[in-house]
PDB file of C-alpha atoms and ligand atoms in Angstrom:
ATOM      1  CA  UNK A   1       0.000   0.000   0.000  1.00  0.00           C
ATOM      2  CA  UNK A   2       1.234   3.514  -0.818  1.00  0.00           C
ATOM      3  CA  UNK A   3       2.232   5.327   2.386  1.00  0.00           C
ATOM      4  CA  UNK A   4       0.581   8.567   3.460  1.00  0.00           C
ATOM      5  CA  UNK A   5       2.910  11.221   4.853  1.00  0.00           C
ATOM      6  CA  UNK A   6       0.720  13.808   6.554  1.00  0.00           C
ATOM      7  CA  UNK A   7       1.821  17.064   8.166  1.00  0.00           C
ATOM      8  CA  UNK A   8      -0.183  18.493  11.060  1.00  0.00           C
ATOM      9  CA  UNK A   9       0.783  22.159  11.218  1.00  0.00           C
ATOM     10  CA  UNK A  10      -1.318  22.759  14.347  1.00  0.00           C
ATOM     11  CA  UNK A  11      -1.691  26.404  15.482  1.00  0.00           C
ATOM     12  CA  UNK A  12       1.495  27.792  13.995  1.00  0.00           C
ATOM     13  CA  UNK A  13       2.566  30.670  11.798  1.00  0.00           C
ATOM     14  CA  UNK A  14       0.968  33.295   9.590  1.00  0.00           C
ATOM     15  CA  UNK A  15      -0.682  33.102   6.174  1.00  0.00           C
ATOM     16  CA  UNK A  16       2.666  34.107   4.656  1.00  0.00           C
ATOM     17  CA  UNK A  17       4.423  31.332   6.557  1.00  0.00           C
ATOM     18  CA  UNK A  18       1.897  28.778   5.296  1.00  0.00           C
ATOM     19  CA  UNK A  19       2.306  30.000   1.716  1.00  0.00           C
ATOM     20  CA  UNK A  20       6.101  29.869   2.014  1.00  0.00           C
ATOM     21  CA  UNK A  21       6.120  26.412   3.588  1.00  0.00           C
ATOM     22  CA  UNK A  22       3.930  24.828   0.959  1.00  0.00           C
ATOM     23  CA  UNK A  23       5.906  26.558  -1.814  1.00  0.00           C
ATOM     24  CA  UNK A  24       9.116  25.192  -0.286  1.00  0.00           C
ATOM     25  CA  UNK A  25       7.640  21.672  -0.184  1.00  0.00           C
ATOM     26  CA  UNK A  26       6.514  21.902  -3.830  1.00  0.00           C
ATOM     27  CA  UNK A  27       9.839  23.362  -5.035  1.00  0.00           C
ATOM     28  CA  UNK A  28      11.813  20.612  -3.318  1.00  0.00           C
ATOM     29  CA  UNK A  29       9.439  17.875  -4.394  1.00  0.00           C
ATOM     30  CA  UNK A  30       9.224  18.749  -8.094  1.00  0.00           C
ATOM     31  CA  UNK A  31      12.795  17.711  -9.016  1.00  0.00           C
ATOM     32  CA  UNK A  32      12.496  14.597  -6.842  1.00  0.00           C
ATOM     33  CA  UNK A  33       9.128  13.173  -7.792  1.00  0.00           C
ATOM     34  CA  UNK A  34      10.271   9.541  -7.470  1.00  0.00           C
ATOM     35  CA  UNK A  35       9.258   9.860  -3.843  1.00  0.00           C
ATOM     36  CA  UNK A  36       5.630  10.100  -5.002  1.00  0.00           C
ATOM     37  CA  UNK A  37       5.767   6.524  -6.276  1.00  0.00           C
ATOM     38  CA  UNK A  38       5.870   5.286  -2.706  1.00  0.00           C
ATOM     39  CA  UNK A  39       3.937   7.937  -0.816  1.00  0.00           C
ATOM     40  CA  UNK A  40       1.157  10.483  -0.931  1.00  0.00           C
ATOM     41  CA  UNK A  41       1.854  13.869   0.614  1.00  0.00           C
ATOM     42  CA  UNK A  42      -0.709  15.741   2.690  1.00  0.00           C
ATOM     43  CA  UNK A  43      -0.490  18.989   4.658  1.00  0.00           C
ATOM     44  CA  UNK A  44      -3.049  20.102   7.234  1.00  0.00           C
ATOM     45  CA  UNK A  45      -2.748  23.851   7.899  1.00  0.00           C
ATOM     46  CA  UNK A  46      -4.898  25.880  10.301  1.00  0.00           C
ATOM     47  CA  UNK A  47      -8.347  26.695   8.842  1.00  0.00           C
ATOM     48  CA  UNK A  48      -7.458  30.300   7.976  1.00  0.00           C
ATOM     49  CA  UNK A  49      -4.386  29.238   6.033  1.00  0.00           C
ATOM     50  CA  UNK A  50      -6.232  26.731   3.837  1.00  0.00           C
ATOM     51  CA  UNK A  51      -7.047  29.242   1.042  1.00  0.00           C
ATOM     52  CA  UNK A  52      -3.365  30.239   0.738  1.00  0.00           C
ATOM     53  CA  UNK A  53      -2.304  26.597   0.606  1.00  0.00           C
ATOM     54  CA  UNK A  54      -5.044  25.861  -1.916  1.00  0.00           C
ATOM     55  CA  UNK A  55      -3.809  28.701  -4.084  1.00  0.00           C
ATOM     56  CA  UNK A  56      -0.157  27.657  -3.783  1.00  0.00           C
ATOM     57  CA  UNK A  57      -0.866  24.002  -4.668  1.00  0.00           C
ATOM     58  CA  UNK A  58      -3.190  24.872  -7.532  1.00  0.00           C
ATOM     59  CA  UNK A  59      -2.364  22.685 -10.497  1.00  0.00           C
ATOM     60  CA  UNK A  60       0.071  20.608  -8.443  1.00  0.00           C
ATOM     61  CA  UNK A  61      -2.032  17.696  -7.287  1.00  0.00           C
ATOM     62  CA  UNK A  62       0.876  15.834  -5.683  1.00  0.00           C
ATOM     63  CA  UNK A  63       0.486  17.881  -2.512  1.00  0.00           C
ATOM     64  CA  UNK A  64      -2.951  17.377  -1.030  1.00  0.00           C
ATOM     65  CA  UNK A  65      -4.296  19.400   1.841  1.00  0.00           C
ATOM     66  CA  UNK A  66      -6.795  18.996   4.626  1.00  0.00           C
ATOM     67  CA  UNK A  67      -7.940  20.450   7.938  1.00  0.00           C
ATOM     68  CA  UNK A  68      -7.232  19.629  11.566  1.00  0.00           C
ATOM     69  CA  UNK A  69     -10.854  19.456  12.720  1.00  0.00           C
ATOM     70  CA  UNK A  70     -14.446  19.984  11.583  1.00  0.00           C
ATOM     71  CA  UNK A  71     -17.841  20.591  13.106  1.00  0.00           C
ATOM     72  CA  UNK A  72     -19.938  17.719  14.414  1.00  0.00           C
ATOM     73  CA  UNK A  73     -22.911  19.474  12.791  1.00  0.00           C
ATOM     74  CA  UNK A  74     -23.908  19.855   9.162  1.00  0.00           C
ATOM     75  CA  UNK A  75     -24.663  23.590   9.058  1.00  0.00           C
ATOM     76  CA  UNK A  76     -26.664  26.245  10.855  1.00  0.00           C
ATOM     77  CA  UNK A  77     -26.486  27.968  14.228  1.00  0.00           C
ATOM     78  CA  UNK A  78     -23.160  26.587  15.516  1.00  0.00           C
ATOM     79  CA  UNK A  79     -21.143  29.748  16.138  1.00  0.00           C
ATOM     80  CA  UNK A  80     -17.457  29.331  15.446  1.00  0.00           C
ATOM     81  CA  UNK A  81     -17.745  25.921  13.803  1.00  0.00           C
ATOM     82  CA  UNK A  82     -16.348  25.058  10.376  1.00  0.00           C
ATOM     83  CA  UNK A  83     -18.396  22.355   8.684  1.00  0.00           C
ATOM     84  CA  UNK A  84     -17.120  19.397   6.713  1.00  0.00           C
ATOM     85  CA  UNK A  85     -19.033  20.710   3.690  1.00  0.00           C
ATOM     86  CA  UNK A  86     -17.149  24.030   3.953  1.00  0.00           C
ATOM     87  CA  UNK A  87     -13.851  22.153   3.988  1.00  0.00           C
ATOM     88  CA  UNK A  88     -14.884  20.198   0.916  1.00  0.00           C
ATOM     89  CA  UNK A  89     -15.941  23.444  -0.737  1.00  0.00           C
ATOM     90  CA  UNK A  90     -12.401  24.733  -0.036  1.00  0.00           C
ATOM     91  CA  UNK A  91     -10.988  21.649  -1.830  1.00  0.00           C
ATOM     92  CA  UNK A  92      -9.784  19.816   1.275  1.00  0.00           C
ATOM     93  CA  UNK A  93      -9.392  16.071   0.827  1.00  0.00           C
ATOM     94  CA  UNK A  94      -8.819  14.977   4.429  1.00  0.00           C
ATOM     95  CA  UNK A  95      -9.648  16.095   7.950  1.00  0.00           C
ATOM     96  CA  UNK A  96      -7.813  15.090  11.134  1.00  0.00           C
ATOM     97  CA  UNK A  97     -10.294  14.160  13.877  1.00  0.00           C
ATOM     98  CA  UNK A  98      -9.952  13.286  17.545  1.00  0.00           C
ATOM     99  CA  UNK A  99      -6.338  14.386  17.845  1.00  0.00           C
ATOM    100  CA  UNK A 100      -5.261  13.940  21.460  1.00  0.00           C
ATOM    101  CA  UNK A 101      -4.864  17.730  21.786  1.00  0.00           C
ATOM    102  CA  UNK A 102      -8.545  18.139  20.902  1.00  0.00           C
ATOM    103  CA  UNK A 103      -9.506  15.340  23.243  1.00  0.00           C
ATOM    104  CA  UNK A 104      -7.375  16.865  26.047  1.00  0.00           C
ATOM    105  CA  UNK A 105      -7.896  20.634  25.661  1.00  0.00           C
ATOM    106  CA  UNK A 106     -11.363  20.715  24.097  1.00  0.00           C
ATOM    107  CA  UNK A 107     -12.974  17.818  25.925  1.00  0.00           C
ATOM    108  CA  UNK A 108     -13.735  15.904  22.745  1.00  0.00           C
ATOM    109  CA  UNK A 109     -15.223  12.532  23.500  1.00  0.00           C
ATOM    110  CA  UNK A 110     -15.296   9.471  21.292  1.00  0.00           C
ATOM    111  CA  UNK A 111     -18.976  10.203  20.583  1.00  0.00           C
ATOM    112  CA  UNK A 112     -18.111  13.687  19.284  1.00  0.00           C
ATOM    113  CA  UNK A 113     -15.272  12.303  17.175  1.00  0.00           C
ATOM    114  CA  UNK A 114     -17.675   9.737  15.726  1.00  0.00           C
ATOM    115  CA  UNK A 115     -20.216  12.453  14.860  1.00  0.00           C
ATOM    116  CA  UNK A 116     -17.500  14.525  13.179  1.00  0.00           C
ATOM    117  CA  UNK A 117     -16.315  11.493  11.213  1.00  0.00           C
ATOM    118  CA  UNK A 118     -19.857  10.927   9.971  1.00  0.00           C
ATOM    119  CA  UNK A 119     -20.056  14.557   8.804  1.00  0.00           C
ATOM    120  CA  UNK A 120     -16.682  14.164   7.068  1.00  0.00           C
ATOM    121  CA  UNK A 121     -17.771  11.045   5.181  1.00  0.00           C
ATOM    122  CA  UNK A 122     -21.059  12.675   4.160  1.00  0.00           C
ATOM    123  CA  UNK A 123     -19.008  15.492   2.593  1.00  0.00           C
ATOM    124  CA  UNK A 124     -16.679  13.091   0.834  1.00  0.00           C
ATOM    125  CA  UNK A 125     -13.701  13.957   3.019  1.00  0.00           C
ATOM    126  CA  UNK A 126     -11.367  11.263   4.311  1.00  0.00           C
ATOM    127  CA  UNK A 127     -11.292  11.405   8.112  1.00  0.00           C
ATOM    128  CA  UNK A 128      -7.977  10.689   9.825  1.00  0.00           C
ATOM    129  CA  UNK A 129      -9.197   9.383  13.166  1.00  0.00           C
ATOM    130  CA  UNK A 130      -6.591   9.626  15.917  1.00  0.00           C
ATOM    131  CA  UNK A 131      -6.302   7.196  18.812  1.00  0.00           C
ATOM    132  CA  UNK A 132      -3.603   6.626  21.404  1.00  0.00           C
ATOM    133  CA  UNK A 133      -2.969   5.956  25.058  1.00  0.00           C
ATOM    134  CA  UNK A 134      -1.428   8.254  27.672  1.00  0.00           C
ATOM    135  CA  UNK A 135       1.797   7.403  29.462  1.00  0.00           C
ATOM    136  CA  UNK A 136      -0.128   6.519  32.610  1.00  0.00           C
ATOM    137  CA  UNK A 137      -2.433   4.177  30.698  1.00  0.00           C
ATOM    138  CA  UNK A 138       0.568   2.458  29.114  1.00  0.00           C
ATOM    139  CA  UNK A 139       2.299   2.076  32.477  1.00  0.00           C
ATOM    140  CA  UNK A 140      -0.867   0.520  33.861  1.00  0.00           C
ATOM    141  CA  UNK A 141      -0.864  -2.008  31.006  1.00  0.00           C
ATOM    142  CA  UNK A 142      -4.035  -0.497  29.536  1.00  0.00           C
ATOM    143  CA  UNK A 143      -2.722   0.736  26.166  1.00  0.00           C
ATOM    144  CA  UNK A 144      -4.493  -1.919  24.106  1.00  0.00           C
ATOM    145  CA  UNK A 145      -7.794  -1.643  25.947  1.00  0.00           C
ATOM    146  CA  UNK A 146      -7.814   2.176  25.644  1.00  0.00           C
ATOM    147  CA  UNK A 147      -7.019   2.216  21.931  1.00  0.00           C
ATOM    148  CA  UNK A 148      -9.584  -0.470  21.115  1.00  0.00           C
ATOM    149  CA  UNK A 149     -12.268   1.369  23.102  1.00  0.00           C
ATOM    150  CA  UNK A 150     -11.404   4.631  21.309  1.00  0.00           C
ATOM    151  CA  UNK A 151     -11.759   2.895  17.960  1.00  0.00           C
ATOM    152  CA  UNK A 152     -14.994   1.139  18.859  1.00  0.00           C
ATOM    153  CA  UNK A 153     -16.610   4.397  19.912  1.00  0.00           C
ATOM    154  CA  UNK A 154     -15.012   6.875  17.472  1.00  0.00           C
ATOM    155  CA  UNK A 155     -15.430   4.960  14.222  1.00  0.00           C
ATOM    156  CA  UNK A 156     -18.464   5.962  12.169  1.00  0.00           C
ATOM    157  CA  UNK A 157     -20.649   3.305  10.531  1.00  0.00           C
ATOM    158  CA  UNK A 158     -18.757   2.346   7.374  1.00  0.00           C
ATOM    159  CA  UNK A 159     -19.956   1.142   3.992  1.00  0.00           C
ATOM    160  CA  UNK A 160     -17.766  -0.463   1.324  1.00  0.00           C
ATOM    161  CA  UNK A 161     -17.054   2.862  -0.392  1.00  0.00           C
ATOM    162  CA  UNK A 162     -16.030   4.915   2.610  1.00  0.00           C
ATOM    163  CA  UNK A 163     -12.360   5.759   2.934  1.00  0.00           C
ATOM    164  CA  UNK A 164     -10.875   6.385   6.356  1.00  0.00           C
ATOM    165  CA  UNK A 165      -7.395   6.639   7.827  1.00  0.00           C
ATOM    166  CA  UNK A 166      -6.443   5.805  11.417  1.00  0.00           C
ATOM    167  CA  UNK A 167      -3.537   7.505  13.192  1.00  0.00           C
ATOM    168  CA  UNK A 168      -2.060   5.672  16.160  1.00  0.00           C
ATOM    169  CA  UNK A 169      -0.494   8.423  18.232  1.00  0.00           C
ATOM    170  CA  UNK A 170       0.668   7.459  21.708  1.00  0.00           C
ATOM    171  CA  UNK A 171       0.027  10.665  23.668  1.00  0.00           C
ATOM    172  CA  UNK A 172       3.363  10.374  25.497  1.00  0.00           C
ATOM    173  CA  UNK A 173       5.201  10.469  22.162  1.00  0.00           C
ATOM    174  CA  UNK A 174       3.578  13.634  20.760  1.00  0.00           C
ATOM    175  CA  UNK A 175       5.996  16.543  20.767  1.00  0.00           C
ATOM    176  CA  UNK A 176       8.189  14.870  23.390  1.00  0.00           C
ATOM    177  CA  UNK A 177      11.008  13.410  21.290  1.00  0.00           C
ATOM    178  CA  UNK A 178      10.047   9.926  22.550  1.00  0.00           C
ATOM    179  CA  UNK A 179       8.762   7.411  20.001  1.00  0.00           C
ATOM    180  CA  UNK A 180       7.151   4.028  20.221  1.00  0.00           C
ATOM    181  CA  UNK A 181       9.633   1.263  19.456  1.00  0.00           C
ATOM    182  CA  UNK A 182       9.144  -0.415  16.094  1.00  0.00           C
ATOM    183  CA  UNK A 183       7.955  -3.512  17.969  1.00  0.00           C
ATOM    184  CA  UNK A 184       5.359  -1.571  19.997  1.00  0.00           C
ATOM    185  CA  UNK A 185       4.180   0.199  16.848  1.00  0.00           C
ATOM    186  CA  UNK A 186       3.883  -3.137  15.007  1.00  0.00           C
ATOM    187  CA  UNK A 187       1.927  -4.609  17.894  1.00  0.00           C
ATOM    188  CA  UNK A 188      -0.504  -1.683  18.225  1.00  0.00           C
ATOM    189  CA  UNK A 189      -1.006  -1.260  14.480  1.00  0.00           C
ATOM    190  CA  UNK A 190      -1.726  -4.976  14.067  1.00  0.00           C
ATOM    191  CA  UNK A 191      -4.218  -4.773  16.908  1.00  0.00           C
ATOM    192  CA  UNK A 192      -5.889  -1.772  15.234  1.00  0.00           C
ATOM    193  CA  UNK A 193      -6.073  -3.647  11.906  1.00  0.00           C
ATOM    194  CA  UNK A 194      -7.786  -6.522  13.726  1.00  0.00           C
ATOM    195  CA  UNK A 195     -10.362  -4.189  15.263  1.00  0.00           C
ATOM    196  CA  UNK A 196     -10.968  -2.473  11.903  1.00  0.00           C
ATOM    197  CA  UNK A 197     -11.838  -5.860  10.412  1.00  0.00           C
ATOM    198  CA  UNK A 198     -14.877  -5.903  12.716  1.00  0.00           C
ATOM    199  CA  UNK A 199     -16.102  -2.601  11.212  1.00  0.00           C
ATOM    200  CA  UNK A 200     -15.330  -2.929   7.500  1.00  0.00           C
ATOM    201  CA  UNK A 201     -14.602  -5.549   4.857  1.00  0.00           C
ATOM    202  CA  UNK A 202     -11.854  -3.204   3.654  1.00  0.00           C
ATOM    203  CA  UNK A 203      -9.694  -3.273   6.795  1.00  0.00           C
ATOM    204  CA  UNK A 204      -6.648  -4.295   4.753  1.00  0.00           C
ATOM    205  CA  UNK A 205      -6.989  -1.123   2.667  1.00  0.00           C
ATOM    206  CA  UNK A 206      -7.235   1.315   5.585  1.00  0.00           C
ATOM    207  CA  UNK A 207      -4.020   3.243   6.098  1.00  0.00           C
ATOM    208  CA  UNK A 208      -2.853   3.197   9.712  1.00  0.00           C
ATOM    209  CA  UNK A 209      -0.416   6.047  10.357  1.00  0.00           C
ATOM    210  CA  UNK A 210       2.039   6.274  13.220  1.00  0.00           C
ATOM    211  CA  UNK A 211       2.350   9.661  14.924  1.00  0.00           C
ATOM    212  CA  UNK A 212       4.542  10.824  17.777  1.00  0.00           C
ATOM    213  CA  UNK A 213       7.919  12.524  17.306  1.00  0.00           C
ATOM    214  CA  UNK A 214       8.492  11.035  13.866  1.00  0.00           C
ATOM    215  CA  UNK A 215      11.681  12.640  12.501  1.00  0.00           C
ATOM    216  CA  UNK A 216      14.023  12.000   9.565  1.00  0.00           C
ATOM    217  CA  UNK A 217      16.290   9.840  11.751  1.00  0.00           C
ATOM    218  CA  UNK A 218      13.620   7.464  13.067  1.00  0.00           C
ATOM    219  CA  UNK A 219      11.184   7.490  10.123  1.00  0.00           C
ATOM    220  CA  UNK A 220      12.797   4.737   8.037  1.00  0.00           C
ATOM    221  CA  UNK A 221      12.525   2.141  10.800  1.00  0.00           C
ATOM    222  CA  UNK A 222       8.983   3.103  11.810  1.00  0.00           C
ATOM    223  CA  UNK A 223       7.748   3.301   8.216  1.00  0.00           C
ATOM    224  CA  UNK A 224       9.238  -0.111   7.398  1.00  0.00           C
ATOM    225  CA  UNK A 225       7.287  -1.680  10.257  1.00  0.00           C
ATOM    226  CA  UNK A 226       4.458  -4.087   9.458  1.00  0.00           C
ATOM    227  CA  UNK A 227       1.051  -2.360   9.334  1.00  0.00           C
ATOM    228  CA  UNK A 228       2.577   1.145   9.531  1.00  0.00           C
ATOM    229  CA  UNK A 229       1.170   2.777   6.397  1.00  0.00           C
ATOM    230  CA  UNK A 230       2.527   6.264   6.878  1.00  0.00           C
ATOM    231  CA  UNK A 231       3.089   8.990   9.420  1.00  0.00           C
ATOM    232  CA  UNK A 232       1.208  11.875  11.002  1.00  0.00           C
ATOM    233  CA  UNK A 233       3.903  14.410  11.662  1.00  0.00           C
ATOM    234  CA  UNK A 234       3.703  17.499  13.867  1.00  0.00           C
ATOM    235  CA  UNK A 235       6.924  19.377  14.617  1.00  0.00           C
ATOM    236  CA  UNK A 236       8.945  17.992  11.712  1.00  0.00           C
ATOM    237  CA  UNK A 237       6.226  18.929   9.208  1.00  0.00           C
ATOM    238  CA  UNK A 238       6.945  22.639   9.731  1.00  0.00           C
ATOM    239  CA  UNK A 239      10.281  22.376   7.897  1.00  0.00           C
ATOM    240  CA  UNK A 240      10.085  21.311   4.242  1.00  0.00           C
ATOM    241  CA  UNK A 241      13.485  19.576   4.408  1.00  0.00           C
ATOM    242  CA  UNK A 242      12.558  17.463   7.416  1.00  0.00           C
ATOM    243  CA  UNK A 243       9.080  16.678   6.139  1.00  0.00           C
ATOM    244  CA  UNK A 244      10.418  15.557   2.754  1.00  0.00           C
ATOM    245  CA  UNK A 245      13.231  13.584   4.363  1.00  0.00           C
ATOM    246  CA  UNK A 246      10.530  11.601   6.169  1.00  0.00           C
ATOM    247  CA  UNK A 247       8.689  11.108   2.858  1.00  0.00           C
ATOM    248  CA  UNK A 248      11.925   9.852   1.272  1.00  0.00           C
ATOM    249  CA  UNK A 249      12.380   7.441   4.165  1.00  0.00           C
ATOM    250  CA  UNK A 250       9.066   5.884   3.139  1.00  0.00           C
TER     251      UNK A 250
HETATM  252  C1  LIG B 301       0.992  15.202  16.187  1.00  0.00           C
HETATM  253  O1  LIG B 301       0.668  16.143  16.899  1.00  0.00           O
HETATM  254  O2  LIG B 301       0.149  14.674  15.458  1.00  0.00           O
HETATM  255  C2  LIG B 301       2.380  14.774  16.228  1.00  0.00           C
HETATM  256  C3  LIG B 301       2.653  13.570  15.866  1.00  0.00           C
HETATM  257  O3  LIG B 301       3.289  15.703  16.692  1.00  0.00           O
HETATM  258  P1  LIG B 301       4.894  15.506  16.764  1.00  0.00           P
HETATM  259  O4  LIG B 301       5.329  14.906  15.460  1.00  0.00           O
HETATM  260  O5  LIG B 301       5.425  16.882  16.968  1.00  0.00           O
HETATM  261  O6  LIG B 301       5.146  14.588  17.904  1.00  0.00           O
END
């Protein structure tokens, strides 16, 4: 399966920074397009930077873009929300949902993530549904139970045509410089694949990304691990060189 290398830009930078970063990625990718044979490239800027990224990628389909969240509601009186349909209208292809930062700082529950994923699928967006255990849960031997429960309650009902992506992101690895070992990643990703098989006939086709301090120097090992179908990258996605080095490692 072709890997997906996805950048989560979080709440960083200005419109000019977003424009410059995506231009840098495109300029460095164009002479080195062999990398696109083994991976798809996705960037997820903040909502307000999406139009600039859309403009900068125009005509260059190799760099796809998406958002970091969407509303749980279709449209109407939901002040401050950005709907999945609006993201589609802005040419987004993907939307990250249930990132641990949204679960932690915005109180998002599995039920909310599930609702958002349903809205995303209705608008023909591919949801990237994030799951992952905290350090405390791992120390208590609960990592598997927590991740399975998150999946069971965050996954939307799926038909044979729906496309989804799962990101396994151990919370203790996000932005900390610590990563799961290749063996732990293999174990958790295989477990996730097994759970997905209970929700869709297409479990083998669902990309399961690893996220958590993925960098150029650890990407090759993680991306070569069984059932790791790409990466969701935070910090290292803000530098074109690092982000593309991870893509090359795929
Ligand atoms: C993330 O927030 O999705 C992430 C993986 O961040 P980082 O790569 O910085 O750990």
